[in-house]
């Protein structure tokens, strides 16, 4: 990586906050917005340059509460039940605070499309000027999400802050290693992964594996409800957890300096990642030999 000779450093905060599931509940939406803003202030006080929130930070709409066949059965989501105006007001207040704090904020939310198209499940990237500079839309949806609730996204998204490049993933995409590999090819330094679920498949362990295999940082943000099993946290490029939020079900913030010259990152960033790229590009092919003892796989010893 060219960065190996020019070490980068940026302070990142990852958050866990209670996630509510009724998009019809005005007061619940407002309470979520207040909690998000309080955690932004806490992250800023700890010197964070970027703060990362879980999927559903304002609301993760329940499939049964929106179902036209519900609440006893899953059916097509009736998005007219969502309090869109309140949701938009809370997101606007979050963007305004991001500008006041000079804090880049990565915030999950439902993104409304033109009817009759279903919305996206998204991550907004709000700059330190309070502007939405890009948006990531979940691409690999669950069967329920894609059948009844959301329109899938189409492409990866990267953005740069202080020369550090981030990529975004969401929801069930922890189960798709090709998406993490795609971001390695796009030269990201850190993947921001937001989800509401940690099972099946032990999402936290998978996040560690993706970080180690691709030699980049992974920020793992989940609801506070899951913290006893898998709290939010930040993983180094060697696959080790560096900091994690509290495991008691409460809202909290964990802060890490993404420093690729640090002990937790230097070996992976400067040696492992470049070598893996060479290996994938075919450097080992140059050293292959023609030998009967190689070609005969039944030869003994």
PDB file of N, CA, C and O in Angstrom, residues 205-275:
ATOM      1  N   UNK A 205     -17.443 -12.466  15.377  1.00  0.00           N
ATOM      2  CA  UNK A 205     -16.296 -13.285  14.972  1.00  0.00           C
ATOM      3  C   UNK A 205     -16.024 -13.130  13.483  1.00  0.00           C
ATOM      4  O   UNK A 205     -14.860 -13.081  13.045  1.00  0.00           O
ATOM      5  N   UNK A 206     -17.079 -13.054  12.688  1.00  0.00           N
ATOM      6  CA  UNK A 206     -16.885 -12.850  11.250  1.00  0.00           C
ATOM      7  C   UNK A 206     -16.226 -11.504  10.971  1.00  0.00           C
ATOM      8  O   UNK A 206     -15.366 -11.392  10.084  1.00  0.00           O
ATOM      9  N   UNK A 207     -16.606 -10.484  11.734  1.00  0.00           N
ATOM     10  CA  UNK A 207     -16.001  -9.166  11.543  1.00  0.00           C
ATOM     11  C   UNK A 207     -14.498  -9.218  11.818  1.00  0.00           C
ATOM     12  O   UNK A 207     -13.701  -8.607  11.086  1.00  0.00           O
ATOM     13  N   UNK A 208     -14.106  -9.949  12.853  1.00  0.00           N
ATOM     14  CA  UNK A 208     -12.682 -10.114  13.120  1.00  0.00           C
ATOM     15  C   UNK A 208     -11.974 -10.796  11.958  1.00  0.00           C
ATOM     16  O   UNK A 208     -10.862 -10.400  11.567  1.00  0.00           O
ATOM     17  N   UNK A 209     -12.616 -11.824  11.416  1.00  0.00           N
ATOM     18  CA  UNK A 209     -12.022 -12.530  10.283  1.00  0.00           C
ATOM     19  C   UNK A 209     -11.864 -11.644   9.069  1.00  0.00           C
ATOM     20  O   UNK A 209     -10.823 -11.665   8.389  1.00  0.00           O
ATOM     21  N   UNK A 210     -12.878 -10.835   8.762  1.00  0.00           N
ATOM     22  CA  UNK A 210     -12.796  -9.938   7.609  1.00  0.00           C
ATOM     23  C   UNK A 210     -11.669  -8.919   7.793  1.00  0.00           C
ATOM     24  O   UNK A 210     -10.954  -8.589   6.839  1.00  0.00           O
ATOM     25  N   UNK A 211     -11.513  -8.404   9.019  1.00  0.00           N
ATOM     26  CA  UNK A 211     -10.436  -7.446   9.280  1.00  0.00           C
ATOM     27  C   UNK A 211      -9.077  -8.086   9.052  1.00  0.00           C
ATOM     28  O   UNK A 211      -8.203  -7.521   8.382  1.00  0.00           O
ATOM     29  N   UNK A 212      -8.883  -9.299   9.590  1.00  0.00           N
ATOM     30  CA  UNK A 212      -7.588  -9.966   9.486  1.00  0.00           C
ATOM     31  C   UNK A 212      -7.279 -10.386   8.059  1.00  0.00           C
ATOM     32  O   UNK A 212      -6.143 -10.228   7.578  1.00  0.00           O
ATOM     33  N   UNK A 213      -8.265 -10.912   7.349  1.00  0.00           N
ATOM     34  CA  UNK A 213      -8.045 -11.386   5.983  1.00  0.00           C
ATOM     35  C   UNK A 213      -7.713 -10.230   5.043  1.00  0.00           C
ATOM     36  O   UNK A 213      -6.873 -10.371   4.136  1.00  0.00           O
ATOM     37  N   UNK A 214      -8.357  -9.080   5.267  1.00  0.00           N
ATOM     38  CA  UNK A 214      -8.167  -7.946   4.366  1.00  0.00           C
ATOM     39  C   UNK A 214      -7.184  -6.909   4.887  1.00  0.00           C
ATOM     40  O   UNK A 214      -6.878  -5.938   4.185  1.00  0.00           O
ATOM     41  N   UNK A 215      -6.695  -7.094   6.103  1.00  0.00           N
ATOM     42  CA  UNK A 215      -5.690  -6.206   6.706  1.00  0.00           C
ATOM     43  C   UNK A 215      -6.156  -4.752   6.733  1.00  0.00           C
ATOM     44  O   UNK A 215      -5.433  -3.832   6.342  1.00  0.00           O
ATOM     45  N   UNK A 216      -7.398  -4.550   7.186  1.00  0.00           N
ATOM     46  CA  UNK A 216      -7.862  -3.195   7.420  1.00  0.00           C
ATOM     47  C   UNK A 216      -8.689  -3.173   8.704  1.00  0.00           C
ATOM     48  O   UNK A 216      -9.021  -4.204   9.283  1.00  0.00           O
ATOM     49  N   UNK A 217      -8.967  -1.963   9.184  1.00  0.00           N
ATOM     50  CA  UNK A 217      -9.776  -1.790  10.385  1.00  0.00           C
ATOM     51  C   UNK A 217     -11.234  -2.105  10.068  1.00  0.00           C
ATOM     52  O   UNK A 217     -11.712  -1.854   8.964  1.00  0.00           O
ATOM     53  N   UNK A 218     -11.959  -2.636  11.038  1.00  0.00           N
ATOM     54  CA  UNK A 218     -13.406  -2.827  10.916  1.00  0.00           C
ATOM     55  C   UNK A 218     -14.072  -2.248  12.159  1.00  0.00           C
ATOM     56  O   UNK A 218     -13.712  -2.595  13.294  1.00  0.00           O
ATOM     57  N   UNK A 219     -15.018  -1.350  11.924  1.00  0.00           N
ATOM     58  CA  UNK A 219     -15.842  -0.816  13.007  1.00  0.00           C
ATOM     59  C   UNK A 219     -17.168  -1.567  13.003  1.00  0.00           C
ATOM     60  O   UNK A 219     -17.862  -1.620  11.982  1.00  0.00           O
ATOM     61  N   UNK A 220     -17.504  -2.157  14.142  1.00  0.00           N
ATOM     62  CA  UNK A 220     -18.646  -3.065  14.283  1.00  0.00           C
ATOM     63  C   UNK A 220     -19.656  -2.401  15.205  1.00  0.00           C
ATOM     64  O   UNK A 220     -19.423  -2.280  16.411  1.00  0.00           O
ATOM     65  N   UNK A 221     -20.773  -1.926  14.644  1.00  0.00           N
ATOM     66  CA  UNK A 221     -21.746  -1.173  15.428  1.00  0.00           C
ATOM     67  C   UNK A 221     -23.086  -1.899  15.468  1.00  0.00           C
ATOM     68  O   UNK A 221     -23.680  -2.185  14.423  1.00  0.00           O
ATOM     69  N   UNK A 222     -23.551  -2.199  16.691  1.00  0.00           N
ATOM     70  CA  UNK A 222     -24.779  -2.961  16.898  1.00  0.00           C
ATOM     71  C   UNK A 222     -25.633  -2.273  17.954  1.00  0.00           C
ATOM     72  O   UNK A 222     -25.151  -1.423  18.699  1.00  0.00           O
ATOM     73  N   UNK A 223     -26.906  -2.632  18.072  1.00  0.00           N
ATOM     74  CA  UNK A 223     -27.760  -2.054  19.100  1.00  0.00           C
ATOM     75  C   UNK A 223     -27.294  -2.411  20.509  1.00  0.00           C
ATOM     76  O   UNK A 223     -26.680  -3.464  20.738  1.00  0.00           O
ATOM     77  N   UNK A 224     -27.605  -1.535  21.456  1.00  0.00           N
ATOM     78  CA  UNK A 224     -27.253  -1.792  22.850  1.00  0.00           C
ATOM     79  C   UNK A 224     -27.907  -3.074  23.359  1.00  0.00           C
ATOM     80  O   UNK A 224     -27.369  -3.740  24.252  1.00  0.00           O
ATOM     81  N   UNK A 225     -29.050  -3.460  22.777  1.00  0.00           N
ATOM     82  CA  UNK A 225     -29.741  -4.677  23.215  1.00  0.00           C
ATOM     83  C   UNK A 225     -28.879  -5.930  23.050  1.00  0.00           C
ATOM     84  O   UNK A 225     -29.103  -6.932  23.718  1.00  0.00           O
ATOM     85  N   UNK A 226     -27.905  -5.908  22.144  1.00  0.00           N
ATOM     86  CA  UNK A 226     -27.066  -7.078  21.883  1.00  0.00           C
ATOM     87  C   UNK A 226     -25.743  -7.055  22.645  1.00  0.00           C
ATOM     88  O   UNK A 226     -24.916  -7.955  22.462  1.00  0.00           O
ATOM     89  N   UNK A 227     -25.520  -6.041  23.466  1.00  0.00           N
ATOM     90  CA  UNK A 227     -24.179  -5.845  24.010  1.00  0.00           C
ATOM     91  C   UNK A 227     -23.723  -6.966  24.941  1.00  0.00           C
ATOM     92  O   UNK A 227     -22.515  -7.199  25.082  1.00  0.00           O
ATOM     93  N   UNK A 228     -24.652  -7.666  25.581  1.00  0.00           N
ATOM     94  CA  UNK A 228     -24.245  -8.769  26.456  1.00  0.00           C
ATOM     95  C   UNK A 228     -23.619  -9.904  25.653  1.00  0.00           C
ATOM     96  O   UNK A 228     -22.787 -10.664  26.164  1.00  0.00           O
ATOM     97  N   UNK A 229     -24.014 -10.018  24.390  1.00  0.00           N
ATOM     98  CA  UNK A 229     -23.485 -11.065  23.521  1.00  0.00           C
ATOM     99  C   UNK A 229     -22.325 -10.551  22.680  1.00  0.00           C
ATOM    100  O   UNK A 229     -21.271 -11.189  22.590  1.00  0.00           O
ATOM    101  N   UNK A 230     -22.529  -9.387  22.066  1.00  0.00           N
ATOM    102  CA  UNK A 230     -21.521  -8.843  21.160  1.00  0.00           C
ATOM    103  C   UNK A 230     -21.619  -7.322  21.153  1.00  0.00           C
ATOM    104  O   UNK A 230     -22.327  -6.747  20.313  1.00  0.00           O
ATOM    105  N   UNK A 231     -20.929  -6.637  22.059  1.00  0.00           N
ATOM    106  CA  UNK A 231     -20.980  -5.176  22.068  1.00  0.00           C
ATOM    107  C   UNK A 231     -20.301  -4.576  20.840  1.00  0.00           C
ATOM    108  O   UNK A 231     -19.485  -5.227  20.173  1.00  0.00           O
ATOM    109  N   UNK A 232     -20.644  -3.347  20.546  1.00  0.00           N
ATOM    110  CA  UNK A 232     -19.966  -2.629  19.473  1.00  0.00           C
ATOM    111  C   UNK A 232     -18.485  -2.502  19.797  1.00  0.00           C
ATOM    112  O   UNK A 232     -18.074  -2.534  20.957  1.00  0.00           O
ATOM    113  N   UNK A 233     -17.677  -2.349  18.744  1.00  0.00           N
ATOM    114  CA  UNK A 233     -16.251  -2.196  18.966  1.00  0.00           C
ATOM    115  C   UNK A 233     -15.506  -1.968  17.678  1.00  0.00           C
ATOM    116  O   UNK A 233     -16.081  -1.940  16.589  1.00  0.00           O
ATOM    117  N   UNK A 234     -14.196  -1.806  17.806  1.00  0.00           N
ATOM    118  CA  UNK A 234     -13.327  -1.548  16.659  1.00  0.00           C
ATOM    119  C   UNK A 234     -12.223  -2.595  16.626  1.00  0.00           C
ATOM    120  O   UNK A 234     -11.580  -2.875  17.648  1.00  0.00           O
ATOM    121  N   UNK A 235     -12.017  -3.187  15.446  1.00  0.00           N
ATOM    122  CA  UNK A 235     -11.076  -4.283  15.250  1.00  0.00           C
ATOM    123  C   UNK A 235      -9.891  -3.781  14.447  1.00  0.00           C
ATOM    124  O   UNK A 235     -10.051  -3.091  13.431  1.00  0.00           O
ATOM    125  N   UNK A 236      -8.689  -4.143  14.881  1.00  0.00           N
ATOM    126  CA  UNK A 236      -7.467  -3.752  14.188  1.00  0.00           C
ATOM    127  C   UNK A 236      -7.256  -4.599  12.934  1.00  0.00           C
ATOM    128  O   UNK A 236      -7.868  -5.665  12.785  1.00  0.00           O
ATOM    129  N   UNK A 237      -6.370  -4.173  12.042  1.00  0.00           N
ATOM    130  CA  UNK A 237      -6.095  -4.961  10.825  1.00  0.00           C
ATOM    131  C   UNK A 237      -5.502  -6.340  11.089  1.00  0.00           C
ATOM    132  O   UNK A 237      -5.457  -7.156  10.169  1.00  0.00           O
ATOM    133  N   UNK A 238      -5.062  -6.607  12.301  1.00  0.00           N
ATOM    134  CA  UNK A 238      -4.588  -7.968  12.618  1.00  0.00           C
ATOM    135  C   UNK A 238      -5.697  -8.851  13.172  1.00  0.00           C
ATOM    136  O   UNK A 238      -5.462 -10.002  13.541  1.00  0.00           O
ATOM    137  N   UNK A 239      -6.926  -8.325  13.274  1.00  0.00           N
ATOM    138  CA  UNK A 239      -8.062  -9.099  13.734  1.00  0.00           C
ATOM    139  C   UNK A 239      -8.356  -9.000  15.210  1.00  0.00           C
ATOM    140  O   UNK A 239      -9.313  -9.622  15.696  1.00  0.00           O
ATOM    141  N   UNK A 240      -7.571  -8.230  15.956  1.00  0.00           N
ATOM    142  CA  UNK A 240      -7.780  -8.092  17.402  1.00  0.00           C
ATOM    143  C   UNK A 240      -8.750  -6.954  17.706  1.00  0.00           C
ATOM    144  O   UNK A 240      -8.705  -5.895  17.077  1.00  0.00           O
ATOM    145  N   UNK A 241      -9.611  -7.192  18.714  1.00  0.00           N
ATOM    146  CA  UNK A 241     -10.437  -6.098  19.229  1.00  0.00           C
ATOM    147  C   UNK A 241      -9.531  -5.108  19.961  1.00  0.00           C
ATOM    148  O   UNK A 241      -8.721  -5.498  20.796  1.00  0.00           O
ATOM    149  N   UNK A 242      -9.696  -3.816  19.667  1.00  0.00           N
ATOM    150  CA  UNK A 242      -8.926  -2.794  20.373  1.00  0.00           C
ATOM    151  C   UNK A 242      -9.746  -2.136  21.477  1.00  0.00           C
ATOM    152  O   UNK A 242      -9.252  -1.930  22.574  1.00  0.00           O
ATOM    153  N   UNK A 243     -10.972  -1.784  21.172  1.00  0.00           N
ATOM    154  CA  UNK A 243     -11.875  -1.204  22.166  1.00  0.00           C
ATOM    155  C   UNK A 243     -13.282  -1.708  21.882  1.00  0.00           C
ATOM    156  O   UNK A 243     -13.656  -1.903  20.725  1.00  0.00           O
ATOM    157  N   UNK A 244     -14.051  -1.904  22.961  1.00  0.00           N
ATOM    158  CA  UNK A 244     -15.446  -2.309  22.810  1.00  0.00           C
ATOM    159  C   UNK A 244     -16.322  -1.508  23.758  1.00  0.00           C
ATOM    160  O   UNK A 244     -15.862  -1.038  24.812  1.00  0.00           O
ATOM    161  N   UNK A 245     -17.562  -1.330  23.375  1.00  0.00           N
ATOM    162  CA  UNK A 245     -18.522  -0.641  24.226  1.00  0.00           C
ATOM    163  C   UNK A 245     -18.882  -1.524  25.415  1.00  0.00           C
ATOM    164  O   UNK A 245     -18.497  -2.692  25.489  1.00  0.00           O
ATOM    165  N   UNK A 246     -19.639  -0.968  26.334  1.00  0.00           N
ATOM    166  CA  UNK A 246     -20.022  -1.703  27.535  1.00  0.00           C
ATOM    167  C   UNK A 246     -20.911  -2.881  27.174  1.00  0.00           C
ATOM    168  O   UNK A 246     -21.604  -2.873  26.152  1.00  0.00           O
ATOM    169  N   UNK A 247     -20.910  -3.900  28.026  1.00  0.00           N
ATOM    170  CA  UNK A 247     -21.672  -5.126  27.773  1.00  0.00           C
ATOM    171  C   UNK A 247     -22.893  -5.231  28.682  1.00  0.00           C
ATOM    172  O   UNK A 247     -23.406  -6.325  28.914  1.00  0.00           O
ATOM    173  N   UNK A 248     -23.379  -4.101  29.172  1.00  0.00           N
ATOM    174  CA  UNK A 248     -24.476  -4.114  30.138  1.00  0.00           C
ATOM    175  C   UNK A 248     -25.800  -3.629  29.561  1.00  0.00           C
ATOM    176  O   UNK A 248     -26.745  -3.353  30.304  1.00  0.00           O
ATOM    177  N   UNK A 249     -25.888  -3.519  28.239  1.00  0.00           N
ATOM    178  CA  UNK A 249     -27.138  -3.099  27.627  1.00  0.00           C
ATOM    179  C   UNK A 249     -27.337  -1.597  27.535  1.00  0.00           C
ATOM    180  O   UNK A 249     -28.384  -1.147  27.072  1.00  0.00           O
ATOM    181  N   UNK A 250     -26.351  -0.835  27.943  1.00  0.00           N
ATOM    182  CA  UNK A 250     -26.498   0.615  27.947  1.00  0.00           C
ATOM    183  C   UNK A 250     -25.896   1.235  26.692  1.00  0.00           C
ATOM    184  O   UNK A 250     -25.084   0.627  25.991  1.00  0.00           O
ATOM    185  N   UNK A 251     -26.316   2.460  26.415  1.00  0.00           N
ATOM    186  CA  UNK A 251     -25.691   3.226  25.343  1.00  0.00           C
ATOM    187  C   UNK A 251     -24.248   3.534  25.727  1.00  0.00           C
ATOM    188  O   UNK A 251     -23.956   3.836  26.880  1.00  0.00           O
ATOM    189  N   UNK A 252     -23.355   3.448  24.755  1.00  0.00           N
ATOM    190  CA  UNK A 252     -21.968   3.799  25.060  1.00  0.00           C
ATOM    191  C   UNK A 252     -21.194   4.062  23.788  1.00  0.00           C
ATOM    192  O   UNK A 252     -21.662   3.807  22.673  1.00  0.00           O
ATOM    193  N   UNK A 253     -19.984   4.592  23.987  1.00  0.00           N
ATOM    194  CA  UNK A 253     -19.099   4.974  22.898  1.00  0.00           C
ATOM    195  C   UNK A 253     -17.734   4.352  23.140  1.00  0.00           C
ATOM    196  O   UNK A 253     -17.246   4.337  24.276  1.00  0.00           O
ATOM    197  N   UNK A 254     -17.114   3.813  22.097  1.00  0.00           N
ATOM    198  CA  UNK A 254     -15.735   3.333  22.154  1.00  0.00           C
ATOM    199  C   UNK A 254     -14.935   4.113  21.122  1.00  0.00           C
ATOM    200  O   UNK A 254     -15.395   4.305  19.993  1.00  0.00           O
ATOM    201  N   UNK A 255     -13.732   4.553  21.513  1.00  0.00           N
ATOM    202  CA  UNK A 255     -12.927   5.417  20.659  1.00  0.00           C
ATOM    203  C   UNK A 255     -11.560   4.789  20.433  1.00  0.00           C
ATOM    204  O   UNK A 255     -10.935   4.284  21.369  1.00  0.00           O
ATOM    205  N   UNK A 256     -11.108   4.829  19.172  1.00  0.00           N
ATOM    206  CA  UNK A 256      -9.807   4.261  18.799  1.00  0.00           C
ATOM    207  C   UNK A 256      -9.137   5.189  17.789  1.00  0.00           C
ATOM    208  O   UNK A 256      -9.811   5.766  16.930  1.00  0.00           O
ATOM    209  N   UNK A 257      -7.828   5.323  17.895  1.00  0.00           N
ATOM    210  CA  UNK A 257      -7.053   6.011  16.872  1.00  0.00           C
ATOM    211  C   UNK A 257      -6.718   5.004  15.766  1.00  0.00           C
ATOM    212  O   UNK A 257      -6.014   4.014  16.025  1.00  0.00           O
ATOM    213  N   UNK A 258      -7.213   5.237  14.573  1.00  0.00           N
ATOM    214  CA  UNK A 258      -6.868   4.393  13.436  1.00  0.00           C
ATOM    215  C   UNK A 258      -5.488   4.830  12.955  1.00  0.00           C
ATOM    216  O   UNK A 258      -5.357   5.721  12.108  1.00  0.00           O
ATOM    217  N   UNK A 259      -4.464   4.218  13.509  1.00  0.00           N
ATOM    218  CA  UNK A 259      -3.080   4.598  13.233  1.00  0.00           C
ATOM    219  C   UNK A 259      -2.385   3.406  12.597  1.00  0.00           C
ATOM    220  O   UNK A 259      -2.107   2.409  13.269  1.00  0.00           O
ATOM    221  N   UNK A 260      -2.104   3.488  11.297  1.00  0.00           N
ATOM    222  CA  UNK A 260      -1.551   2.318  10.636  1.00  0.00           C
ATOM    223  C   UNK A 260      -0.058   2.113  10.912  1.00  0.00           C
ATOM    224  O   UNK A 260       0.541   1.174  10.397  1.00  0.00           O
ATOM    225  N   UNK A 261       0.525   2.983  11.732  1.00  0.00           N
ATOM    226  CA  UNK A 261       1.890   2.738  12.187  1.00  0.00           C
ATOM    227  C   UNK A 261       1.922   2.130  13.584  1.00  0.00           C
ATOM    228  O   UNK A 261       2.995   1.865  14.123  1.00  0.00           O
ATOM    229  N   UNK A 262       0.743   1.895  14.168  1.00  0.00           N
ATOM    230  CA  UNK A 262       0.664   1.332  15.512  1.00  0.00           C
ATOM    231  C   UNK A 262       1.030  -0.141  15.499  1.00  0.00           C
ATOM    232  O   UNK A 262       1.027  -0.799  14.455  1.00  0.00           O
ATOM    233  N   UNK A 263       1.316  -0.675  16.673  1.00  0.00           N
ATOM    234  CA  UNK A 263       1.696  -2.083  16.793  1.00  0.00           C
ATOM    235  C   UNK A 263       0.594  -3.001  16.278  1.00  0.00           C
ATOM    236  O   UNK A 263       0.867  -4.048  15.681  1.00  0.00           O
ATOM    237  N   UNK A 264      -0.658  -2.618  16.496  1.00  0.00           N
ATOM    238  CA  UNK A 264      -1.788  -3.465  16.100  1.00  0.00           C
ATOM    239  C   UNK A 264      -2.012  -3.486  14.599  1.00  0.00           C
ATOM    240  O   UNK A 264      -2.709  -4.359  14.090  1.00  0.00           O
ATOM    241  N   UNK A 265      -1.400  -2.527  13.867  1.00  0.00           N
ATOM    242  CA  UNK A 265      -1.700  -2.409  12.445  1.00  0.00           C
ATOM    243  C   UNK A 265      -0.495  -2.511  11.534  1.00  0.00           C
ATOM    244  O   UNK A 265      -0.626  -2.948  10.382  1.00  0.00           O
ATOM    245  N   UNK A 266       0.668  -2.107  11.997  1.00  0.00           N
ATOM    246  CA  UNK A 266       1.804  -1.905  11.092  1.00  0.00           C
ATOM    247  C   UNK A 266       2.147  -3.151  10.284  1.00  0.00           C
ATOM    248  O   UNK A 266       2.325  -3.084   9.066  1.00  0.00           O
ATOM    249  N   UNK A 267       2.262  -4.307  10.932  1.00  0.00           N
ATOM    250  CA  UNK A 267       2.643  -5.522  10.226  1.00  0.00           C
ATOM    251  C   UNK A 267       1.611  -5.879   9.157  1.00  0.00           C
ATOM    252  O   UNK A 267       1.958  -6.221   8.024  1.00  0.00           O
ATOM    253  N   UNK A 268       0.342  -5.777   9.517  1.00  0.00           N
ATOM    254  CA  UNK A 268      -0.712  -6.127   8.565  1.00  0.00           C
ATOM    255  C   UNK A 268      -0.775  -5.159   7.398  1.00  0.00           C
ATOM    256  O   UNK A 268      -0.957  -5.555   6.242  1.00  0.00           O
ATOM    257  N   UNK A 269      -0.625  -3.865   7.690  1.00  0.00           N
ATOM    258  CA  UNK A 269      -0.770  -2.846   6.657  1.00  0.00           C
ATOM    259  C   UNK A 269       0.452  -2.792   5.744  1.00  0.00           C
ATOM    260  O   UNK A 269       0.330  -2.681   4.528  1.00  0.00           O
ATOM    261  N   UNK A 270       1.645  -2.871   6.331  1.00  0.00           N
ATOM    262  CA  UNK A 270       2.853  -2.668   5.520  1.00  0.00           C
ATOM    263  C   UNK A 270       3.380  -3.939   4.883  1.00  0.00           C
ATOM    264  O   UNK A 270       4.109  -3.882   3.891  1.00  0.00           O
ATOM    265  N   UNK A 271       3.030  -5.120   5.436  1.00  0.00           N
ATOM    266  CA  UNK A 271       3.582  -6.360   4.912  1.00  0.00           C
ATOM    267  C   UNK A 271       2.505  -7.323   4.397  1.00  0.00           C
ATOM    268  O   UNK A 271       2.530  -7.749   3.245  1.00  0.00           O
ATOM    269  N   UNK A 272       1.552  -7.670   5.262  1.00  0.00           N
ATOM    270  CA  UNK A 272       0.587  -8.701   4.883  1.00  0.00           C
ATOM    271  C   UNK A 272      -0.284  -8.273   3.709  1.00  0.00           C
ATOM    272  O   UNK A 272      -0.469  -9.038   2.749  1.00  0.00           O
ATOM    273  N   UNK A 273      -0.820  -7.087   3.758  1.00  0.00           N
ATOM    274  CA  UNK A 273      -1.734  -6.657   2.693  1.00  0.00           C
ATOM    275  C   UNK A 273      -1.026  -6.539   1.336  1.00  0.00           C
ATOM    276  O   UNK A 273      -1.540  -7.062   0.331  1.00  0.00           O
ATOM    277  N   UNK A 274       0.147  -5.900   1.263  1.00  0.00           N
ATOM    278  CA  UNK A 274       0.826  -5.858  -0.046  1.00  0.00           C
ATOM    279  C   UNK A 274       1.186  -7.245  -0.577  1.00  0.00           C
ATOM    280  O   UNK A 274       1.065  -7.495  -1.785  1.00  0.00           O
ATOM    281  N   UNK A 275       1.628  -8.149   0.344  1.00  0.00           N
ATOM    282  CA  UNK A 275       2.004  -9.476  -0.142  1.00  0.00           C
ATOM    283  C   UNK A 275       0.796 -10.247  -0.663  1.00  0.00           C
ATOM    284  O   UNK A 275       0.868 -10.925  -1.693  1.00  0.00           O
TER     285      UNK A 275
END
